[in-house]
PDB file of C-alpha atoms and ligand atoms in Angstrom:
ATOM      1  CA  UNK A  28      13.457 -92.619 -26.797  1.00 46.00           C
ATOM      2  CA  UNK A  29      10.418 -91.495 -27.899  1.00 48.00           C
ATOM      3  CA  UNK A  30       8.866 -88.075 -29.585  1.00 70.00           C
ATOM      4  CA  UNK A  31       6.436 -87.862 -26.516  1.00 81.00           C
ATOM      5  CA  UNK A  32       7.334 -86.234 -22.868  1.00 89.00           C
ATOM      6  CA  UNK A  33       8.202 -89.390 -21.133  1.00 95.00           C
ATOM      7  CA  UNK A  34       6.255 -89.008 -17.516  1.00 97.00           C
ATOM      8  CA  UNK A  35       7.942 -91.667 -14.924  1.00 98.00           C
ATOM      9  CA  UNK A  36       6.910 -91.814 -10.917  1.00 98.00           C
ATOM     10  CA  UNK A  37       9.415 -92.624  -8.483  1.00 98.00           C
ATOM     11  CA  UNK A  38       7.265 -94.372  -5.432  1.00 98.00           C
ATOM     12  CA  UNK A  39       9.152 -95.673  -2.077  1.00 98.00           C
ATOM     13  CA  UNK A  40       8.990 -94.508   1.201  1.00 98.00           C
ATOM     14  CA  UNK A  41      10.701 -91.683   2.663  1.00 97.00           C
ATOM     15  CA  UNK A  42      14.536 -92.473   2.512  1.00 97.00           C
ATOM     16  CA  UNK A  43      13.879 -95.413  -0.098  1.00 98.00           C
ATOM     17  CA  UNK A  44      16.605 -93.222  -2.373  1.00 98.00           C
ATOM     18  CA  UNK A  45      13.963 -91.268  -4.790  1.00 98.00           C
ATOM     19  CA  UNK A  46      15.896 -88.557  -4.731  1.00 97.00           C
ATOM     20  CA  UNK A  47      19.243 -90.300  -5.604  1.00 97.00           C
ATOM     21  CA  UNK A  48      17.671 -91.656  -8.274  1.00 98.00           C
ATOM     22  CA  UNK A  49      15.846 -89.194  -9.576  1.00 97.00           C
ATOM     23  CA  UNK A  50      18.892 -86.420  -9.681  1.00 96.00           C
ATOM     24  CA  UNK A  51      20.623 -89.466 -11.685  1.00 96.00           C
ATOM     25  CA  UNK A  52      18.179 -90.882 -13.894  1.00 97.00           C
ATOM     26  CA  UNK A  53      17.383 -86.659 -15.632  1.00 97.00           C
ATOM     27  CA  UNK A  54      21.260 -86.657 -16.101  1.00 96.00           C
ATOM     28  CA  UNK A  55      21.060 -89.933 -18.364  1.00 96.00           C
ATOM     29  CA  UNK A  56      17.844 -89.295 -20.153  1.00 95.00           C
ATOM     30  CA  UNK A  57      17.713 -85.527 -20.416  1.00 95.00           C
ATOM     31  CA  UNK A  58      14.380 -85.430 -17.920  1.00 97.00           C
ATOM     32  CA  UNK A  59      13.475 -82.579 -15.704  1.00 97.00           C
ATOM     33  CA  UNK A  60      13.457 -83.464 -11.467  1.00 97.00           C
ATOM     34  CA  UNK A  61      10.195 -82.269  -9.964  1.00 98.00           C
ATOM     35  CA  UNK A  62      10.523 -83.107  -5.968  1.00 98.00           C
ATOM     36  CA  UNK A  63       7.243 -82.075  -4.482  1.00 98.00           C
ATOM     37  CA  UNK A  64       9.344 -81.742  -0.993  1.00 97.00           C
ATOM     38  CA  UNK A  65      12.041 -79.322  -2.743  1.00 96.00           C
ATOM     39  CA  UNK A  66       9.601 -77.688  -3.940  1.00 97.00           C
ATOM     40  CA  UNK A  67       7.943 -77.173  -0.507  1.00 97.00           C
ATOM     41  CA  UNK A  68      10.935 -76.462   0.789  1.00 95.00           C
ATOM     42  CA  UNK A  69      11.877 -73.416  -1.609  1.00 95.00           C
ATOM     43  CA  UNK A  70       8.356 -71.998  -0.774  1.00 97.00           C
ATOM     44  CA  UNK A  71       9.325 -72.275   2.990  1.00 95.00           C
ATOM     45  CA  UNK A  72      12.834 -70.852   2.272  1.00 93.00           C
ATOM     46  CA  UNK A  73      10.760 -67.452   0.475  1.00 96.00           C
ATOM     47  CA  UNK A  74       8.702 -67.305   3.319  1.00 97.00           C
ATOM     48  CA  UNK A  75       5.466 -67.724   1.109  1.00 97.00           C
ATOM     49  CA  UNK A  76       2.140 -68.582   2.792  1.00 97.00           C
ATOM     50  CA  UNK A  77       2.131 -71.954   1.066  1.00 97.00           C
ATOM     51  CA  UNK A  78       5.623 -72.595   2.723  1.00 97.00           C
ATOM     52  CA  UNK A  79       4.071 -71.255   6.340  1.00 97.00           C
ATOM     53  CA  UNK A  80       1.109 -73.647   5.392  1.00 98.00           C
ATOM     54  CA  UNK A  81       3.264 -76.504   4.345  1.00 98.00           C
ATOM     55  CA  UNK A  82       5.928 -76.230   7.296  1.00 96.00           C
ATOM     56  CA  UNK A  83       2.821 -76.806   9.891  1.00 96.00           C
ATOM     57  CA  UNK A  84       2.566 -80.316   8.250  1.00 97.00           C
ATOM     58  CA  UNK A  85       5.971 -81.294   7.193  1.00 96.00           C
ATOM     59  CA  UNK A  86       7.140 -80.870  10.540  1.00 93.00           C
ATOM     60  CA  UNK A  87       4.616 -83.444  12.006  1.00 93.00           C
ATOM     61  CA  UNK A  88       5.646 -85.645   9.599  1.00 95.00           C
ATOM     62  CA  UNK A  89       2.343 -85.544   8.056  1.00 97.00           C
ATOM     63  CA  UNK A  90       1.398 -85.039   4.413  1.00 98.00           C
ATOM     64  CA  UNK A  91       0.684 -81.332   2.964  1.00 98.00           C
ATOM     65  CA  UNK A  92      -3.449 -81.351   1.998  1.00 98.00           C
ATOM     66  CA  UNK A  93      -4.052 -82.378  -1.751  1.00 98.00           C
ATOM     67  CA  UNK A  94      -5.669 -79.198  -3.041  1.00 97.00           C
ATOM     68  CA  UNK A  95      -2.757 -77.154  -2.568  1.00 98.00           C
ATOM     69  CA  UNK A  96       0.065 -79.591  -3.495  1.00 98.00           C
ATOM     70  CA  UNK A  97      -2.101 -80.795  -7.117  1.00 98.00           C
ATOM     71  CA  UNK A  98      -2.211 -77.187  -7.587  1.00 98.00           C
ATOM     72  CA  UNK A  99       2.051 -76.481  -6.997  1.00 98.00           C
ATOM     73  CA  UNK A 100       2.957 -79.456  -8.883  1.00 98.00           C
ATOM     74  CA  UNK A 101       0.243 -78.944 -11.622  1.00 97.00           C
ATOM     75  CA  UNK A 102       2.286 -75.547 -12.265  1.00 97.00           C
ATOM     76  CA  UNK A 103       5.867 -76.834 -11.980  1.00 97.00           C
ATOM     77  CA  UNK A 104       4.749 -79.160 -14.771  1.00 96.00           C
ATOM     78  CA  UNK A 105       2.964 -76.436 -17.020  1.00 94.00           C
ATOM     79  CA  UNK A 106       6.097 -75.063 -17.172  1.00 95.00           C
ATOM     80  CA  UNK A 107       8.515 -75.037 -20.624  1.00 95.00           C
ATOM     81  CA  UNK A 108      11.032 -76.764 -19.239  1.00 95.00           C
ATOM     82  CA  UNK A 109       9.335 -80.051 -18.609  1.00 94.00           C
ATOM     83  CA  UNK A 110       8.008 -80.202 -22.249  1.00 90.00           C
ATOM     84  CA  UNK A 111      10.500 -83.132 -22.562  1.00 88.00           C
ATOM     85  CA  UNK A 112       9.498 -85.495 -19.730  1.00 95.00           C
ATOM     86  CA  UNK A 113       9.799 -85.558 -16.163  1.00 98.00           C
ATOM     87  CA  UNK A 114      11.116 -87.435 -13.255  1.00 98.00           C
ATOM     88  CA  UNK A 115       8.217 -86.919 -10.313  1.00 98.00           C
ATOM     89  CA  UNK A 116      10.061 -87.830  -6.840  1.00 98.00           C
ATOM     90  CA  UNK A 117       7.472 -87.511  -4.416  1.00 98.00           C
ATOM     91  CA  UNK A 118       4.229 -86.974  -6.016  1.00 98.00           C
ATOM     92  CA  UNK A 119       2.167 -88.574  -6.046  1.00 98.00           C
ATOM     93  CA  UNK A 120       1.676 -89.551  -2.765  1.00 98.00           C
ATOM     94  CA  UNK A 121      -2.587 -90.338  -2.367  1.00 98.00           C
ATOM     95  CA  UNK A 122      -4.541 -91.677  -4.608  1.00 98.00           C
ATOM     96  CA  UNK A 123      -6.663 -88.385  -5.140  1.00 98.00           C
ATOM     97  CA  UNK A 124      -3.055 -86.631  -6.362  1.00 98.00           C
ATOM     98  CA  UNK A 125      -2.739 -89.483  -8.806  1.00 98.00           C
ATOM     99  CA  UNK A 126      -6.371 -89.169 -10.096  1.00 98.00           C
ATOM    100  CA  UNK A 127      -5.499 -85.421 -10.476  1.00 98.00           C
ATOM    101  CA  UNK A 128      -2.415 -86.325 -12.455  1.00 98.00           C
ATOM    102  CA  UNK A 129      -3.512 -88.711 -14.720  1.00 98.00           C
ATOM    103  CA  UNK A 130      -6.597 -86.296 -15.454  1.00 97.00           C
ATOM    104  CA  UNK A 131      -3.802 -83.274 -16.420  1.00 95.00           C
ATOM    105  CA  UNK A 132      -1.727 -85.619 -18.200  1.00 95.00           C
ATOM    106  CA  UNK A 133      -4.641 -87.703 -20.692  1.00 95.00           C
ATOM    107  CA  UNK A 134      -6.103 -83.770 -20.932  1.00 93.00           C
ATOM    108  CA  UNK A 135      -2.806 -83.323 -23.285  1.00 89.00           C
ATOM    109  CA  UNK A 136      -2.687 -86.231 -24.511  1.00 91.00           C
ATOM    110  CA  UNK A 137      -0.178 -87.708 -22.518  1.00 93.00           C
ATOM    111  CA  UNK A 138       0.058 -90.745 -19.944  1.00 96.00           C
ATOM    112  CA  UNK A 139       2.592 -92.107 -16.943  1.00 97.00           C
ATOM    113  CA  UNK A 140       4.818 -94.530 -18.848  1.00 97.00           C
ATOM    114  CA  UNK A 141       6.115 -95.875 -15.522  1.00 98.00           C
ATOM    115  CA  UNK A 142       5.411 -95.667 -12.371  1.00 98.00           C
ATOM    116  CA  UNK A 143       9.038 -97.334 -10.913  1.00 98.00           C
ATOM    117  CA  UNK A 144       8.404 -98.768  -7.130  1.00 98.00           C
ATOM    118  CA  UNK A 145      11.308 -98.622  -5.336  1.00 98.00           C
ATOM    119  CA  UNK A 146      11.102-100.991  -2.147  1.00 98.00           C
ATOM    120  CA  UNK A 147      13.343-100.522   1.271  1.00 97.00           C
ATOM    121  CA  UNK A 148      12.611-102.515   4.150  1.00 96.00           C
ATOM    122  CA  UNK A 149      11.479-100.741   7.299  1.00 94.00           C
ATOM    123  CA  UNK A 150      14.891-100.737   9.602  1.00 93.00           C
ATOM    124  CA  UNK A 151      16.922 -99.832   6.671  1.00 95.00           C
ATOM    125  CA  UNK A 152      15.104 -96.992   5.544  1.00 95.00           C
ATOM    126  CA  UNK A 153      15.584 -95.745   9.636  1.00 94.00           C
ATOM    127  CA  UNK A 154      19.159 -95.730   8.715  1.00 94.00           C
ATOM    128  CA  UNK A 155      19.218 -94.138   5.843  1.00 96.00           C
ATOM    129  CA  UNK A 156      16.854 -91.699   7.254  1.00 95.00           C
ATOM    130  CA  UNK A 157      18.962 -90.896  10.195  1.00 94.00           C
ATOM    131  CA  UNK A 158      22.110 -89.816   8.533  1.00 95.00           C
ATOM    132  CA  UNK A 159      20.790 -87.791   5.192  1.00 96.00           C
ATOM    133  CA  UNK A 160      22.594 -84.528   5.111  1.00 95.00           C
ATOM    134  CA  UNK A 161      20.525 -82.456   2.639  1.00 94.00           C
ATOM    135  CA  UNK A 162      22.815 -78.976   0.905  1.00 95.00           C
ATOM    136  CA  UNK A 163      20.734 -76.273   1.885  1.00 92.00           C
ATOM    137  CA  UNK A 164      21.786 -74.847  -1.771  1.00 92.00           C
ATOM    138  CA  UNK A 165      21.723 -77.121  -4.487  1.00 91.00           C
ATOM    139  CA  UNK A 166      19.461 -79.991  -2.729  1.00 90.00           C
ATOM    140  CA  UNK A 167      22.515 -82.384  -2.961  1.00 93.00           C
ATOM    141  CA  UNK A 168      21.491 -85.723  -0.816  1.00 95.00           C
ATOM    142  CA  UNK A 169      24.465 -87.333   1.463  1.00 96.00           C
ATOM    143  CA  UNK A 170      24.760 -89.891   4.185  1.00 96.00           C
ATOM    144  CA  UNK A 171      27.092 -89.361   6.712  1.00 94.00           C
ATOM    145  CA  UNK A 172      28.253 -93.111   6.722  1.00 94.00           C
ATOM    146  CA  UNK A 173      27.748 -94.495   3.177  1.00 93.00           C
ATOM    147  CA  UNK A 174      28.405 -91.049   1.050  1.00 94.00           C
ATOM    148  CA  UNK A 175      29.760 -88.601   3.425  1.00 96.00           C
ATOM    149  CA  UNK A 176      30.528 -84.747   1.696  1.00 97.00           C
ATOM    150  CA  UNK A 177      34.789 -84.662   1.255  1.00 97.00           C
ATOM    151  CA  UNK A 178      34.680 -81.834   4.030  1.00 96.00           C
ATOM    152  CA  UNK A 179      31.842 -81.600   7.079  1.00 94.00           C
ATOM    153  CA  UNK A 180      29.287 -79.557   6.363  1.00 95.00           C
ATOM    154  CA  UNK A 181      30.149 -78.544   3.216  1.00 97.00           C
ATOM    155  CA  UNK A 182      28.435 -79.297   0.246  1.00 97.00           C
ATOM    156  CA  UNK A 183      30.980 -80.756  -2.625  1.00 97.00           C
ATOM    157  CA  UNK A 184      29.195 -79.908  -5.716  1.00 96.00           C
ATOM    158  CA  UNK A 185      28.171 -76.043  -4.923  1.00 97.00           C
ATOM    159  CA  UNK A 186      30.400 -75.376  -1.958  1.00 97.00           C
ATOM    160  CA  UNK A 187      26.817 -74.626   0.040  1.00 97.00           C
ATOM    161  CA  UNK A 188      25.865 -75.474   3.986  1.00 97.00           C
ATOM    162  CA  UNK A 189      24.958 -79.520   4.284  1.00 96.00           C
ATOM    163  CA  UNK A 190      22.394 -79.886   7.035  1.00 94.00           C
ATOM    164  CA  UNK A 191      19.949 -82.539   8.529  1.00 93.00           C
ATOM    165  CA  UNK A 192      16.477 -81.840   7.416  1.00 91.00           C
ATOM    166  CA  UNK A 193      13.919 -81.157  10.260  1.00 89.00           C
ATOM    167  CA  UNK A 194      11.703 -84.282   9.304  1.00 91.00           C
ATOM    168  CA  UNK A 195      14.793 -86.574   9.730  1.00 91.00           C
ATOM    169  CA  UNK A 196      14.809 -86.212  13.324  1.00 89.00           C
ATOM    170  CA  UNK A 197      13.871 -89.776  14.758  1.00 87.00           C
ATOM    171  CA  UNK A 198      10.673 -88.407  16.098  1.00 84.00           C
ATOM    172  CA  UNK A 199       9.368 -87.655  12.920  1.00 91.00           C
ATOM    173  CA  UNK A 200      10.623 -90.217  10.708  1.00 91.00           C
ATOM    174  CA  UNK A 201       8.322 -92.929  11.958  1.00 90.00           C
ATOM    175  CA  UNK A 202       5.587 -91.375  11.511  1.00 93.00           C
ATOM    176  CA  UNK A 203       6.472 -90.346   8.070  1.00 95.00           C
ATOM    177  CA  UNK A 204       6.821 -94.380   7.586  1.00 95.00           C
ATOM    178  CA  UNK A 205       3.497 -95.168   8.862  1.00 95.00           C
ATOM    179  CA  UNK A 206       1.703 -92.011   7.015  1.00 97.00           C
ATOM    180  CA  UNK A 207       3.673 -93.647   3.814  1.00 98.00           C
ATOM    181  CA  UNK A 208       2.247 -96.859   4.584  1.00 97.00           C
ATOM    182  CA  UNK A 209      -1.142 -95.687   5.425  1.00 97.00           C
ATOM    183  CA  UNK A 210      -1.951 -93.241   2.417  1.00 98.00           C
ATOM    184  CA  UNK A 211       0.491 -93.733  -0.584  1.00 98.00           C
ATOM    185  CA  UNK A 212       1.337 -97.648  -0.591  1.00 98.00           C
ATOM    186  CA  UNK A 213      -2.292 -97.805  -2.059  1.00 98.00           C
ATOM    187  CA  UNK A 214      -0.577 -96.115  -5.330  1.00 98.00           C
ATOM    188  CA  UNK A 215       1.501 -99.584  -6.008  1.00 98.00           C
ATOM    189  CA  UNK A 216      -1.821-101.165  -6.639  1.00 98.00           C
ATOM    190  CA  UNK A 217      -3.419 -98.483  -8.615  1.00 98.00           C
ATOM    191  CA  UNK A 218      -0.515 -98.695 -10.810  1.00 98.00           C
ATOM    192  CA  UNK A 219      -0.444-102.198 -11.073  1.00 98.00           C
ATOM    193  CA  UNK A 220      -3.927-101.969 -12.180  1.00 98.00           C
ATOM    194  CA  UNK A 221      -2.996 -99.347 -15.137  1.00 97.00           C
ATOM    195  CA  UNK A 222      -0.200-101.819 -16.301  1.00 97.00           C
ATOM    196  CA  UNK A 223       2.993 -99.301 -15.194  1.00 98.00           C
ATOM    197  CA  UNK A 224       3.984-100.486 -12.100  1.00 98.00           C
ATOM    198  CA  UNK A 225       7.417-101.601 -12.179  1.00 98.00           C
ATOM    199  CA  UNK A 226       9.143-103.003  -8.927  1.00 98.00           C
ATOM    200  CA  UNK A 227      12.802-102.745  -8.320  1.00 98.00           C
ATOM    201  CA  UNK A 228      14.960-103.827  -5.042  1.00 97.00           C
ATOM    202  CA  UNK A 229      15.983-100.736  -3.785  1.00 98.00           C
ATOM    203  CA  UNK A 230      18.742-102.701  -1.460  1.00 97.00           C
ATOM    204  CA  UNK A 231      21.873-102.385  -3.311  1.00 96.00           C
ATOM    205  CA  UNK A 232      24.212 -99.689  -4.018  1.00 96.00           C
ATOM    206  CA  UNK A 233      22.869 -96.471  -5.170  1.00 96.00           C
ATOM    207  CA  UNK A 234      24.180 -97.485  -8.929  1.00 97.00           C
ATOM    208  CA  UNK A 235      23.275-101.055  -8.302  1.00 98.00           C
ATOM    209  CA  UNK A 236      19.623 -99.587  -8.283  1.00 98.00           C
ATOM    210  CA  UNK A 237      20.448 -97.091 -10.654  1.00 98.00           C
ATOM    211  CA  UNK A 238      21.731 -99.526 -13.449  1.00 98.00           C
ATOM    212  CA  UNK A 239      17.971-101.506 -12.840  1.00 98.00           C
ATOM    213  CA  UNK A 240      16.038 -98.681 -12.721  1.00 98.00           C
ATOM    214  CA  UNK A 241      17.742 -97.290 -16.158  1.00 98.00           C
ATOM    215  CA  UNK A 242      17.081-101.189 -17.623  1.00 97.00           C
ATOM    216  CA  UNK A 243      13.335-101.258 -16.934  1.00 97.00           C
ATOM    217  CA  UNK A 244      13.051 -98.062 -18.681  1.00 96.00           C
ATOM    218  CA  UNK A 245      15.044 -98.298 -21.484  1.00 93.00           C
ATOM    219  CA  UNK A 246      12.831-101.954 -21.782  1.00 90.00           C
ATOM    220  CA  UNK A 247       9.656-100.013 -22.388  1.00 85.00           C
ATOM    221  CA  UNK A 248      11.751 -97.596 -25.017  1.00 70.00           C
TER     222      UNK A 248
HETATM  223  P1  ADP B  23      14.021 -90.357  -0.620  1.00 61.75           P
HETATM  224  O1  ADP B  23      14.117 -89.252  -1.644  1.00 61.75           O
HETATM  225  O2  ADP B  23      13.336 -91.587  -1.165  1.00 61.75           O
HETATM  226  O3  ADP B  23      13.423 -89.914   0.674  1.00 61.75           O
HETATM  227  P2  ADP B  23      16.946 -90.121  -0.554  1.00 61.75           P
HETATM  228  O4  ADP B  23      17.331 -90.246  -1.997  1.00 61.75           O
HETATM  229  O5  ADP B  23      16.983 -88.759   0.030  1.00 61.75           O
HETATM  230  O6  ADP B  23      15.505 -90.831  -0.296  1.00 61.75           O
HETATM  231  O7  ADP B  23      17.903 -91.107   0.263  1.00 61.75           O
HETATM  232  C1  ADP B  23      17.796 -91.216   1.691  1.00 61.75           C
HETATM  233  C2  ADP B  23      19.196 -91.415   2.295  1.00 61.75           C
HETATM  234  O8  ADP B  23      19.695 -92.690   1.900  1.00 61.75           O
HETATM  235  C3  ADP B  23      20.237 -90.381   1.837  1.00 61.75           C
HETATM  236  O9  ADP B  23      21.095 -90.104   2.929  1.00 61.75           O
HETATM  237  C4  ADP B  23      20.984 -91.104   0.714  1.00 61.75           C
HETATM  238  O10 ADP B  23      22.337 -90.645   0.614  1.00 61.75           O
HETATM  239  C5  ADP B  23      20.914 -92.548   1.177  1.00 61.75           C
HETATM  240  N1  ADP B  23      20.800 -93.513   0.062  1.00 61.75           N
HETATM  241  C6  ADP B  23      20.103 -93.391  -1.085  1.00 61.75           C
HETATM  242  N2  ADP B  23      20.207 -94.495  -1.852  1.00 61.75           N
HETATM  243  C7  ADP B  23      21.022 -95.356  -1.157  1.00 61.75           C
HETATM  244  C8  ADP B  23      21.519 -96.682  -1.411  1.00 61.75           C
HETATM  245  N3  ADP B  23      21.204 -97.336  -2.525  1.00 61.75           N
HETATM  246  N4  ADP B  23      22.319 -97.222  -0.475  1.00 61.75           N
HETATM  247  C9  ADP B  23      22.625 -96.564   0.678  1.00 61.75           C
HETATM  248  N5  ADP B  23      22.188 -95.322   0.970  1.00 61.75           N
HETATM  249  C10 ADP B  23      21.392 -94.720   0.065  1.00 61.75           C
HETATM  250  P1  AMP B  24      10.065 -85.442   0.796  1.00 61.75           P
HETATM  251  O1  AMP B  24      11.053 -84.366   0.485  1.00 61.75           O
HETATM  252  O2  AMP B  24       9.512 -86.111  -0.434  1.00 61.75           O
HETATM  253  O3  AMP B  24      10.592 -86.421   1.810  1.00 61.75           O
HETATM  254  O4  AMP B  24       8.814 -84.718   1.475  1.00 61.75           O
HETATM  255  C1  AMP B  24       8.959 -84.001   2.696  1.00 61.75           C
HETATM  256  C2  AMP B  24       7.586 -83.634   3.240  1.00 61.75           C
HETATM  257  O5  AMP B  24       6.913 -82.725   2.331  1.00 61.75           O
HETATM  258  C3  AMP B  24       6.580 -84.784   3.412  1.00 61.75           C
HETATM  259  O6  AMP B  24       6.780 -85.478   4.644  1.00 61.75           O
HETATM  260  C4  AMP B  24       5.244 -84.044   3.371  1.00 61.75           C
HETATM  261  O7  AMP B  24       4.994 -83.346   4.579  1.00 61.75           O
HETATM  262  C5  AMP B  24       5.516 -82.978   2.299  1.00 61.75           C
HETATM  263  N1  AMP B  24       5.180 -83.502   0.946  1.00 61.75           N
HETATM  264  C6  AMP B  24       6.054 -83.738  -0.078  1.00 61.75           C
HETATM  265  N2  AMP B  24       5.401 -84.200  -1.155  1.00 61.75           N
HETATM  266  C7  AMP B  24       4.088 -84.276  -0.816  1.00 61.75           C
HETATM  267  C8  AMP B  24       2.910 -84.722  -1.491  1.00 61.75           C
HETATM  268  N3  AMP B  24       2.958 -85.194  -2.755  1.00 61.75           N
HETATM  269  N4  AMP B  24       1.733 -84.660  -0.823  1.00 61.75           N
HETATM  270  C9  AMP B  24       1.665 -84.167   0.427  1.00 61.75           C
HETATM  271  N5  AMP B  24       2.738 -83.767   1.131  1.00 61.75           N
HETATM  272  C10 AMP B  24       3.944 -83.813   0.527  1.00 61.75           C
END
């Protein structure tokens, strides 16, 4: 790999497996995992008044305004530990968040090196939607049919409580779909346009998808 901070973007829509991915791809290449949602959802677990502010939207389904989420992500990135590179799972998600971030990154010299598009069709994404288990602790992603935790409820990497996030309720997950389809699908063609966009079938097994994502970065290595 190279001397430079290796920026990639993990676009899909909600339940495409960003998160999987992400959590496996920093093992492998020594990245840092920023998850604009995990972070959202720390700052509603501390009670903060971005978390209050956040929680009105994320319930709805509906995205959290730009200002304030350039502005938390901006800072997660400033920090020391992302000198390296960074996995972004969930950001950006409009095109005025990926203005913002190319404008951060070119102001240090640095770029996206790939923005990897992970596509799910619709009814399969319901699915996968429907039976995430989230641990409340450690952020751990299950499914209670394909990757079920060894004991119910219980997290098997940090012991902690495995729960259904609010925003997976059916109610909510459509329109999390249609806001995906509405405001961030526009990002595949701006980064087609910059020359990152890479497009992988985000139907097989999570290592399936793994083992293609890992080849279309090590290609541009
Ligand atoms: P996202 O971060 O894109 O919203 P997640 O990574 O949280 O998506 O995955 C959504 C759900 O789908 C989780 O329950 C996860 O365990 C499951 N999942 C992820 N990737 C796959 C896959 N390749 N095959 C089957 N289920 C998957
Ligand atoms: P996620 O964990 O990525 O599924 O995100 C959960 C929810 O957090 C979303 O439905 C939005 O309400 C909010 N959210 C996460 N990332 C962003 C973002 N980049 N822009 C706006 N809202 C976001």
């Amino acid at each position: 790999m190279s001397e430079k901070p290796m920026y990639l973007v993990l676009l899909g829509a909600p339940g495409a497996g960003k998160g999987t991915q992400a959590v496996l791809l920093v093992e492998k290449l020594g990245l840092v995992h920023v998850s604009s949602g995990d972070l959202f959802r720390e700052n509603i677990g501390n009670k903060t008044e971005l978390g209050v502010l956040a929680q009105s939207y994320m319930d709805r389904g509906e995205l959290v305004p730009d200002g304030v989420t350039i502005q938390m992500v901006m800072e997660r990135l400033s920090r020391p530990d992302c000198v390296s590179g960074v996995v972004l799972d969930g950001f950006p998600r409009t095109l005025a968040q990926a203005q913002s971030l190319d404008e951060a990154l070119a102001a240090r010299g640095d770029a996206i090196a790939l923005a990897l598009y992970v596509f799910v069709p619709q009814d399969a994404l319901l699915r996968r939607l429907s039976g995430r288990w989230t641990c409340r602790q450690c952020k751990a992603v299950y499914h209670q049919e394909y990757s079920p935790p060894r004991h119910v409820g219980v997290c098997d990497v940090c012991g902690g409580e495995v729960y259904q996030r609010p925003d997976d309720m059916p109610e909510t997950q459509k329109n999390r779909i249609e806001v995906y389809m509405r405001q961030t699908e526009p990002l595949i063609e701006y980064y087609r346009q910059a020359g990152v966009l890479a497009e992988v079938d985000g139907r097989g097994s999570v290592e399936e998808v793994q083992n293609m994502l890992l080849q279309v970065i090590r290609g541009i290595g």
